[in-house]
CSV table of C-alpha atoms in Angstrom, one decimal:
chain,number,residue,atom,x,y,z
A,217,UNK,CA,0.1,0.0,0.0
A,218,UNK,CA,1.2,3.7,-0.5
A,219,UNK,CA,2.5,5.9,2.0
A,220,UNK,CA,0.2,8.9,2.4
A,221,UNK,CA,1.3,12.5,2.9
A,222,UNK,CA,-0.3,15.7,3.3
A,223,UNK,CA,1.1,18.3,0.9
A,224,UNK,CA,-1.3,21.1,1.2
A,225,UNK,CA,-3.6,22.6,3.7
A,226,UNK,CA,-6.0,25.6,3.8
A,227,UNK,CA,-8.5,27.1,6.2
A,228,UNK,CA,-11.2,29.7,6.9
A,229,UNK,CA,-12.3,29.6,10.6
A,230,UNK,CA,-12.7,32.0,13.3
A,231,UNK,CA,-9.0,32.2,14.3
A,232,UNK,CA,-8.2,33.2,10.7
A,233,UNK,CA,-8.9,33.2,7.2
A,234,UNK,CA,-5.4,31.0,6.3
A,235,UNK,CA,-3.4,28.4,7.8
A,236,UNK,CA,-0.4,30.9,8.9
A,237,UNK,CA,-2.8,33.3,10.9
A,238,UNK,CA,-4.5,30.1,12.5
A,239,UNK,CA,-1.2,28.5,13.4
A,240,UNK,CA,-0.3,31.8,15.2
A,241,UNK,CA,-3.5,32.1,17.2
A,242,UNK,CA,-3.3,28.4,18.0
A,243,UNK,CA,0.3,28.7,19.5
A,244,UNK,CA,-0.6,31.7,21.6
A,245,UNK,CA,-3.9,30.1,22.6
A,246,UNK,CA,-5.9,33.1,21.6
A,247,UNK,CA,-9.6,32.4,21.8
A,248,UNK,CA,-12.1,33.6,19.0
A,249,UNK,CA,-15.1,33.0,21.1
A,250,UNK,CA,-17.1,36.3,21.8
A,251,UNK,CA,-20.6,37.9,21.5
A,252,UNK,CA,-22.5,36.7,18.5
A,253,UNK,CA,-23.9,39.3,15.8
A,254,UNK,CA,-26.8,38.0,14.1
A,255,UNK,CA,-30.6,38.4,13.6
A,256,UNK,CA,-33.0,38.0,16.5
A,257,UNK,CA,-30.2,37.5,18.8
A,258,UNK,CA,-32.4,38.6,21.7
A,259,UNK,CA,-34.6,35.6,21.3
A,260,UNK,CA,-31.7,33.4,22.0
A,261,UNK,CA,-30.4,32.2,25.5
A,262,UNK,CA,-27.1,31.6,24.3
A,263,UNK,CA,-25.4,34.6,22.8
A,264,UNK,CA,-21.6,33.8,22.3
A,265,UNK,CA,-19.9,31.9,19.6
A,266,UNK,CA,-16.9,31.8,17.4
A,267,UNK,CA,-17.9,33.5,14.3
A,268,UNK,CA,-15.9,34.1,11.1
A,269,UNK,CA,-15.5,37.7,11.1
A,270,UNK,CA,-14.3,40.2,8.2
A,271,UNK,CA,-14.7,37.4,5.7
A,272,UNK,CA,-14.8,38.7,2.1
A,273,UNK,CA,-14.5,35.6,-0.2
A,274,UNK,CA,-12.9,35.9,-3.7
A,275,UNK,CA,-16.0,34.9,-5.6
A,276,UNK,CA,-17.6,36.1,-8.8
A,277,UNK,CA,-21.1,37.2,-8.3
A,278,UNK,CA,-22.4,34.5,-10.7
A,279,UNK,CA,-20.5,31.9,-8.3
A,280,UNK,CA,-22.2,33.2,-5.1
A,281,UNK,CA,-25.6,32.6,-6.1
A,282,UNK,CA,-24.8,28.9,-5.6
A,283,UNK,CA,-22.9,29.3,-2.3
A,284,UNK,CA,-24.0,28.9,1.2
A,285,UNK,CA,-21.3,30.1,3.6
A,286,UNK,CA,-20.5,26.7,4.3
A,287,UNK,CA,-19.5,26.1,0.8
A,288,UNK,CA,-17.7,29.5,0.4
A,289,UNK,CA,-15.5,28.4,3.3
A,290,UNK,CA,-14.6,25.0,1.9
A,291,UNK,CA,-13.9,26.4,-1.8
A,292,UNK,CA,-11.6,29.1,-0.2
A,293,UNK,CA,-9.9,26.4,2.0
A,294,UNK,CA,-9.5,24.2,-1.0
A,295,UNK,CA,-8.0,26.9,-3.2
A,296,UNK,CA,-5.4,27.4,-0.5
A,297,UNK,CA,-4.5,23.8,-0.1
A,298,UNK,CA,-4.2,23.5,-3.8
A,299,UNK,CA,-1.7,26.3,-4.0
A,300,UNK,CA,0.5,25.3,-1.0
A,301,UNK,CA,0.7,21.7,-2.5
A,302,UNK,CA,2.0,23.4,-5.8
A,303,UNK,CA,-0.5,22.1,-8.3
A,304,UNK,CA,-1.6,24.1,-11.3
A,305,UNK,CA,-4.0,21.5,-12.3
A,306,UNK,CA,-5.2,18.2,-10.7
A,307,UNK,CA,-8.0,16.6,-12.8
A,308,UNK,CA,-7.2,13.2,-11.6
A,309,UNK,CA,-7.8,14.3,-8.2
A,310,UNK,CA,-11.2,14.2,-6.0
A,311,UNK,CA,-12.6,15.4,-2.9
A,312,UNK,CA,-14.4,14.3,0.2
A,313,UNK,CA,-15.8,17.2,2.4
A,314,UNK,CA,-17.6,16.5,6.0
A,315,UNK,CA,-20.5,18.5,6.7
A,316,UNK,CA,-23.0,17.9,9.5
A,317,UNK,CA,-25.5,20.7,8.4
A,318,UNK,CA,-24.8,21.7,5.1
A,319,UNK,CA,-26.4,24.9,3.7
A,320,UNK,CA,-28.1,25.7,7.2
A,321,UNK,CA,-27.9,29.2,6.6
A,322,UNK,CA,-29.9,28.9,3.3
A,323,UNK,CA,-32.3,26.7,5.2
A,324,UNK,CA,-32.8,29.7,8.0
A,325,UNK,CA,-33.1,32.4,5.4
A,326,UNK,CA,-35.7,30.7,3.3
A,327,UNK,CA,-37.7,29.5,6.2
A,328,UNK,CA,-37.9,33.2,7.3
A,329,UNK,CA,-38.9,34.1,3.8
A,330,UNK,CA,-41.9,31.6,3.6
A,331,UNK,CA,-43.0,31.3,7.4
A,332,UNK,CA,-42.1,34.9,8.5
A,333,UNK,CA,-42.3,37.3,5.6
A,334,UNK,CA,-45.2,35.1,4.0
A,335,UNK,CA,-43.5,35.0,0.5
A,336,UNK,CA,-44.7,32.1,-1.6
A,337,UNK,CA,-41.6,31.6,-3.7
A,338,UNK,CA,-38.0,31.1,-2.7
A,339,UNK,CA,-34.8,31.4,-4.9
A,340,UNK,CA,-34.6,28.8,-7.7
A,341,UNK,CA,-31.2,27.8,-6.4
A,342,UNK,CA,-32.4,27.2,-2.8
A,343,UNK,CA,-31.9,23.4,-3.1
A,344,UNK,CA,-28.4,23.3,-4.6
A,345,UNK,CA,-27.4,25.8,-1.9
A,346,UNK,CA,-28.6,24.0,1.1
A,347,UNK,CA,-27.7,20.3,0.0
A,348,UNK,CA,-25.0,18.7,2.0
A,349,UNK,CA,-22.9,17.8,-1.0
A,350,UNK,CA,-22.9,21.4,-2.4
A,351,UNK,CA,-19.7,21.9,-0.9
A,352,UNK,CA,-17.9,18.8,-2.5
A,353,UNK,CA,-19.5,19.7,-6.0
A,354,UNK,CA,-18.4,23.4,-5.6
A,355,UNK,CA,-15.0,22.4,-4.8
A,356,UNK,CA,-14.6,19.9,-7.6
A,357,UNK,CA,-16.0,22.6,-10.1
A,358,UNK,CA,-13.7,25.3,-8.8
A,359,UNK,CA,-10.7,23.2,-9.1
A,360,UNK,CA,-11.4,21.1,-12.0
A,361,UNK,CA,-11.5,17.9,-9.9
A,362,UNK,CA,-12.8,14.7,-12.0
A,363,UNK,CA,-11.9,12.0,-9.3
A,364,UNK,CA,-14.2,10.5,-6.8
A,365,UNK,CA,-16.2,13.5,-5.0
A,366,UNK,CA,-18.7,13.0,-2.4
A,367,UNK,CA,-19.9,14.2,1.1
A,368,UNK,CA,-19.8,12.6,4.4
A,369,UNK,CA,-22.3,13.3,7.2
A,370,UNK,CA,-21.5,12.0,10.5
A,371,UNK,CA,-22.2,14.9,12.7
A,372,UNK,CA,-19.2,16.0,14.6
A,373,UNK,CA,-17.1,13.2,13.4
A,374,UNK,CA,-17.7,14.1,9.8
A,375,UNK,CA,-14.5,15.8,9.1
A,376,UNK,CA,-12.3,12.8,10.4
A,377,UNK,CA,-14.4,10.4,8.4
A,378,UNK,CA,-14.0,12.3,5.2
A,379,UNK,CA,-10.1,12.6,5.7
A,380,UNK,CA,-9.9,8.9,6.6
A,381,UNK,CA,-12.0,7.8,3.6
A,382,UNK,CA,-9.6,9.9,1.4
A,383,UNK,CA,-6.4,8.4,3.2
A,384,UNK,CA,-7.6,4.9,2.4
A,385,UNK,CA,-8.5,5.8,-1.1
A,386,UNK,CA,-4.9,7.0,-1.8
A,387,UNK,CA,-3.4,4.3,0.2
A,388,UNK,CA,-5.0,1.8,-1.7
A,389,UNK,CA,-4.0,3.0,-4.9
A,390,UNK,CA,-7.4,4.0,-6.2
A,391,UNK,CA,-6.1,7.5,-6.9
A,392,UNK,CA,-2.9,9.4,-6.3
A,393,UNK,CA,-4.4,12.6,-4.7
A,394,UNK,CA,-7.5,13.7,-2.9
A,395,UNK,CA,-8.5,16.7,-1.4
A,396,UNK,CA,-10.5,16.2,2.1
A,397,UNK,CA,-11.7,18.1,5.0
A,398,UNK,CA,-14.7,19.7,6.3
A,399,UNK,CA,-17.1,22.7,6.6
A,400,UNK,CA,-20.2,23.8,8.5
A,401,UNK,CA,-21.7,27.2,9.2
A,402,UNK,CA,-24.4,26.7,11.8
A,403,UNK,CA,-24.3,30.2,13.6
A,404,UNK,CA,-27.7,31.4,12.5
A,405,UNK,CA,-30.7,31.9,14.6
A,406,UNK,CA,-32.2,28.5,13.6
A,407,UNK,CA,-29.1,26.8,14.1
A,408,UNK,CA,-28.3,28.1,17.7
A,409,UNK,CA,-31.9,27.5,18.7
A,410,UNK,CA,-31.8,24.0,17.8
A,411,UNK,CA,-28.9,23.7,19.9
A,412,UNK,CA,-30.2,25.4,22.6
A,413,UNK,CA,-32.9,22.7,22.8
A,414,UNK,CA,-30.0,20.0,23.8
A,415,UNK,CA,-29.2,22.1,26.5
A,416,UNK,CA,-25.5,21.4,25.9
A,417,UNK,CA,-24.5,25.1,25.0
A,418,UNK,CA,-22.3,27.2,27.5
A,419,UNK,CA,-23.4,31.0,28.0
A,420,UNK,CA,-20.0,31.8,29.3
A,421,UNK,CA,-17.1,29.9,27.8
A,422,UNK,CA,-15.8,26.5,26.3
A,423,UNK,CA,-13.6,24.9,29.0
A,424,UNK,CA,-12.5,21.5,28.2
A,425,UNK,CA,-11.8,19.0,31.0
A,426,UNK,CA,-11.8,21.7,33.5
A,427,UNK,CA,-13.5,22.0,36.6
A,428,UNK,CA,-16.7,24.3,36.2
A,429,UNK,CA,-16.9,23.5,32.5
A,430,UNK,CA,-20.8,23.9,31.6
A,431,UNK,CA,-21.1,23.1,27.9
A,432,UNK,CA,-19.9,23.7,24.3
A,433,UNK,CA,-19.6,27.0,22.3
A,434,UNK,CA,-20.6,26.7,18.6
A,435,UNK,CA,-18.2,27.8,15.9
A,436,UNK,CA,-18.1,27.9,12.0
A,437,UNK,CA,-15.6,27.5,9.4
A,438,UNK,CA,-13.7,24.8,7.2
A,439,UNK,CA,-10.2,23.3,6.7
A,440,UNK,CA,-9.3,21.3,3.5
A,441,UNK,CA,-6.1,19.3,2.9
A,442,UNK,CA,-4.3,17.6,-0.1
A,443,UNK,CA,-3.7,13.7,0.7
A,444,UNK,CA,-1.3,12.4,-1.9
A,445,UNK,CA,0.7,9.4,-2.6
A,446,UNK,CA,4.3,10.0,-1.0
A,447,UNK,CA,6.1,8.7,-4.2
A,448,UNK,CA,3.8,10.9,-6.3
A,449,UNK,CA,4.4,13.9,-4.1
A,450,UNK,CA,8.2,13.6,-4.0
A,451,UNK,CA,8.5,12.9,-7.7
A,452,UNK,CA,7.0,16.2,-8.3
A,453,UNK,CA,9.1,18.1,-6.0
A,454,UNK,CA,6.5,18.7,-3.3
A,455,UNK,CA,7.5,19.2,0.5
A,456,UNK,CA,5.1,16.9,2.8
A,457,UNK,CA,3.6,18.5,5.8
A,458,UNK,CA,3.0,15.4,7.6
A,459,UNK,CA,2.3,11.6,7.0
A,460,UNK,CA,-1.1,10.0,7.5
A,461,UNK,CA,-0.2,6.8,8.9
A,462,UNK,CA,-3.3,5.3,10.5
A,463,UNK,CA,-7.4,5.6,10.7
A,464,UNK,CA,-10.2,4.0,12.5
A,465,UNK,CA,-13.9,4.1,12.8
A,466,UNK,CA,-16.1,2.5,15.6
A,467,UNK,CA,-19.7,2.7,16.4
A,468,UNK,CA,-20.8,2.9,19.9
A,469,UNK,CA,-24.1,1.2,19.0
A,470,UNK,CA,-25.7,2.9,22.1
A,471,UNK,CA,-27.1,6.0,23.2
A,472,UNK,CA,-27.7,8.9,20.6
A,473,UNK,CA,-26.3,11.6,22.8
A,474,UNK,CA,-24.4,10.0,25.6
A,475,UNK,CA,-20.8,9.4,24.8
A,476,UNK,CA,-19.1,5.8,25.5
A,477,UNK,CA,-15.6,5.2,27.0
A,478,UNK,CA,-15.2,1.8,25.3
A,479,UNK,CA,-16.2,3.2,21.8
A,480,UNK,CA,-13.7,5.9,22.2
A,481,UNK,CA,-11.0,3.7,23.3
A,482,UNK,CA,-11.6,1.2,20.6
A,483,UNK,CA,-11.3,3.9,17.9
A,484,UNK,CA,-7.9,5.1,19.5
A,485,UNK,CA,-6.5,1.8,20.0
A,486,UNK,CA,-7.3,0.6,16.2
A,487,UNK,CA,-5.9,4.0,14.7
A,488,UNK,CA,-2.7,3.0,16.7
A,489,UNK,CA,-2.9,-0.4,15.3
A,490,UNK,CA,-3.5,0.5,11.9
A,491,UNK,CA,-0.4,3.1,12.2
A,492,UNK,CA,1.6,0.3,13.9
A,493,UNK,CA,2.3,2.9,16.6
A,494,UNK,CA,2.5,2.0,20.5
A,495,UNK,CA,0.8,4.5,22.8
A,496,UNK,CA,4.3,5.6,23.8
A,497,UNK,CA,5.1,6.8,20.4
A,498,UNK,CA,2.2,9.5,20.4
A,499,UNK,CA,3.2,12.9,21.9
A,500,UNK,CA,0.2,14.8,21.4
A,501,UNK,CA,-3.5,14.1,21.2
A,502,UNK,CA,-6.0,16.8,20.0
A,503,UNK,CA,-9.0,15.7,22.1
A,504,UNK,CA,-12.6,16.0,20.9
A,505,UNK,CA,-12.9,18.1,24.1
A,506,UNK,CA,-16.3,19.7,23.9
A,507,UNK,CA,-16.5,21.3,27.3
A,508,UNK,CA,-19.7,19.3,28.3
A,509,UNK,CA,-19.5,17.1,31.5
A,510,UNK,CA,-20.1,13.9,30.2
A,511,UNK,CA,-18.1,13.9,26.9
A,512,UNK,CA,-14.8,15.2,28.6
A,513,UNK,CA,-15.4,12.7,31.4
A,514,UNK,CA,-15.6,9.5,29.1
A,515,UNK,CA,-12.8,10.9,26.8
A,516,UNK,CA,-10.5,11.5,29.5
A,517,UNK,CA,-11.1,8.2,30.9
A,518,UNK,CA,-10.6,6.6,27.5
A,519,UNK,CA,-7.5,8.5,26.8
A,520,UNK,CA,-6.1,7.4,30.5
A,521,UNK,CA,-6.8,3.8,29.8
A,522,UNK,CA,-5.2,3.7,26.4
A,523,UNK,CA,-2.1,6.0,27.1
A,524,UNK,CA,-1.6,6.1,30.9
A,525,UNK,CA,-0.4,9.7,30.9
A,526,UNK,CA,2.1,9.4,28.1
A,527,UNK,CA,0.9,11.9,25.8
A,528,UNK,CA,0.0,15.6,26.1
A,529,UNK,CA,-3.4,16.7,25.7
A,530,UNK,CA,-5.6,19.6,24.5
A,531,UNK,CA,-8.6,20.8,22.8
A,532,UNK,CA,-8.7,23.8,20.5
A,533,UNK,CA,-12.6,23.9,20.5
A,534,UNK,CA,-11.6,26.2,23.6
A,535,UNK,CA,-10.1,28.6,21.0
A,536,UNK,CA,-12.4,28.3,17.9
A,537,UNK,CA,-15.5,26.9,19.1
A,538,UNK,CA,-17.3,23.7,18.0
A,539,UNK,CA,-17.4,23.8,14.2
A,540,UNK,CA,-19.5,20.7,14.3
A,541,UNK,CA,-18.8,19.1,10.8
A,542,UNK,CA,-15.9,21.1,10.3
A,543,UNK,CA,-14.4,20.5,13.9
A,544,UNK,CA,-12.0,17.6,12.8
A,545,UNK,CA,-10.5,19.4,9.8
A,546,UNK,CA,-9.6,22.7,11.7
A,547,UNK,CA,-8.1,20.7,14.7
A,548,UNK,CA,-5.9,18.7,12.4
A,549,UNK,CA,-4.3,22.0,12.0
A,550,UNK,CA,-3.1,22.0,15.6
A,551,UNK,CA,-1.9,18.4,15.0
A,552,UNK,CA,0.2,19.6,12.1
A,553,UNK,CA,1.3,22.6,14.2
A,554,UNK,CA,2.6,20.3,16.6
A,555,UNK,CA,4.5,18.0,14.2
A,556,UNK,CA,6.1,20.8,12.2
A,557,UNK,CA,7.1,23.0,15.0
A,558,UNK,CA,6.5,21.4,18.3
A,559,UNK,CA,3.9,23.9,19.6
A,560,UNK,CA,1.0,22.5,21.5
A,561,UNK,CA,-2.1,24.8,21.0
A,562,UNK,CA,-3.2,25.1,24.8
A,563,UNK,CA,-6.7,24.7,26.1
A,564,UNK,CA,-8.1,28.1,27.0
A,565,UNK,CA,-10.6,28.9,29.8
A,566,UNK,CA,-9.0,26.4,32.3
A,567,UNK,CA,-10.3,27.0,35.9
A,568,UNK,CA,-8.5,24.1,37.5
A,569,UNK,CA,-8.5,20.3,37.6
A,570,UNK,CA,-11.6,18.0,37.6
A,571,UNK,CA,-11.0,14.6,39.5
A,572,UNK,CA,-12.8,12.9,36.3
A,573,UNK,CA,-10.5,14.0,33.9
A,574,UNK,CA,-6.8,12.8,34.7
A,575,UNK,CA,-4.9,13.6,31.7
A,576,UNK,CA,-1.7,15.7,30.9
A,577,UNK,CA,-3.7,18.7,29.8
A,578,UNK,CA,-2.0,21.5,28.0
A,579,UNK,CA,-3.4,25.0,29.5
A,580,UNK,CA,-0.7,27.3,28.7
A,581,UNK,CA,1.8,27.9,25.9
A,582,UNK,CA,4.2,24.9,25.4
A,583,UNK,CA,6.6,23.4,23.1
A,584,UNK,CA,7.6,19.6,22.9
A,585,UNK,CA,9.1,17.0,20.7
A,586,UNK,CA,6.5,15.5,19.0
A,587,UNK,CA,6.8,12.6,16.4
A,588,UNK,CA,3.3,11.2,16.2
A,589,UNK,CA,0.0,12.6,17.1
A,590,UNK,CA,-3.8,11.4,17.4
A,591,UNK,CA,-6.8,13.6,16.3
A,592,UNK,CA,-10.0,12.4,18.0
A,593,UNK,CA,-13.6,13.0,16.7
A,594,UNK,CA,-16.8,11.4,18.8
A,595,UNK,CA,-20.0,12.1,17.3
A,596,UNK,CA,-23.7,12.1,18.6
A,597,UNK,CA,-25.1,8.9,17.6
A,598,UNK,CA,-21.9,7.1,18.7
A,599,UNK,CA,-20.0,7.8,15.6
A,600,UNK,CA,-16.2,7.7,16.2
A,601,UNK,CA,-13.2,8.3,14.0
A,602,UNK,CA,-9.5,8.8,14.9
A,603,UNK,CA,-6.6,9.9,12.7
A,604,UNK,CA,-3.0,9.2,13.3
A,605,UNK,CA,-0.3,11.2,11.8
A,606,UNK,CA,3.7,11.1,12.1
A,607,UNK,CA,6.2,13.9,11.2
A,608,UNK,CA,7.0,13.9,7.4
């Protein structure tokens, strides 16, 4: 099987509109969580989030009619990734984008038009804008990708499932190059109101694994990566950013919203097996770490059982919020940062240790020698996906 490397990365997220800006914010531990600015804010109980601010995408007016914000973020990220990878054209490549909500802003706008404003017609491109596969289609269209292209929707594990599927395609020889990542833009009135119903949102801050944590904070954004056969990449003179060495998926087959220690453990253990890594080989784990009481307790226990304190842990959701289907992709940037520079993105909002979360949590700026990392994603419905990477 082929060795698979990442040769390009791109992102639009609350920390920055490119990888360099995002890296700087992650290394410093700067949080983008703050007061929300959106319609009908007074009708929401939760008024904080991590929004993409100052965004001006480079799109023609004719393109924008097709593009919900989640698709804009994905296409812009894919353009950046292609540029860094050094491709002028890549027709043999395909793209897999993970998204939990698809064009939710489009859905919200059109529900308002029909039910609030009383209009009897909506824009003729409403369906192409709201469908979850729109981002993948628009990335393929924009970059001229004619290989395998589709969307993965597995709630908060969507990005990791998408990247893992692309990794397996390249490793198996199906295609030498794939783009993969995730995107979501749920920070609209309807999106937040739906999450309010679950009673998992914090009104103050995201504090993963900390005492006093009281919920997650929603964010929005995307990240996309170029995954490439290592021989193919080196033959054209590309510089690998990291090597993807393992991937695993498990299902809890249990509760729809309560996490499982055993499911998380099996996903991490199988990712290590696939990567041929021992727990002691892993220097950093980017945890799913949502900031909810149950998720953090279960994930911490799973990490402790598998790694016994041998790996540093942080959750960057405390910085950029929970990007739902786009979460794992943006969090993979923290893994690349650790592998490339040794900088460990710290967990913000920490108020002190929780006896249920006995892990080596990084809460301040830190550097360390990191040769291998794991990126965890554990979704509602018990859908787990873990990626393993090594330094290139």
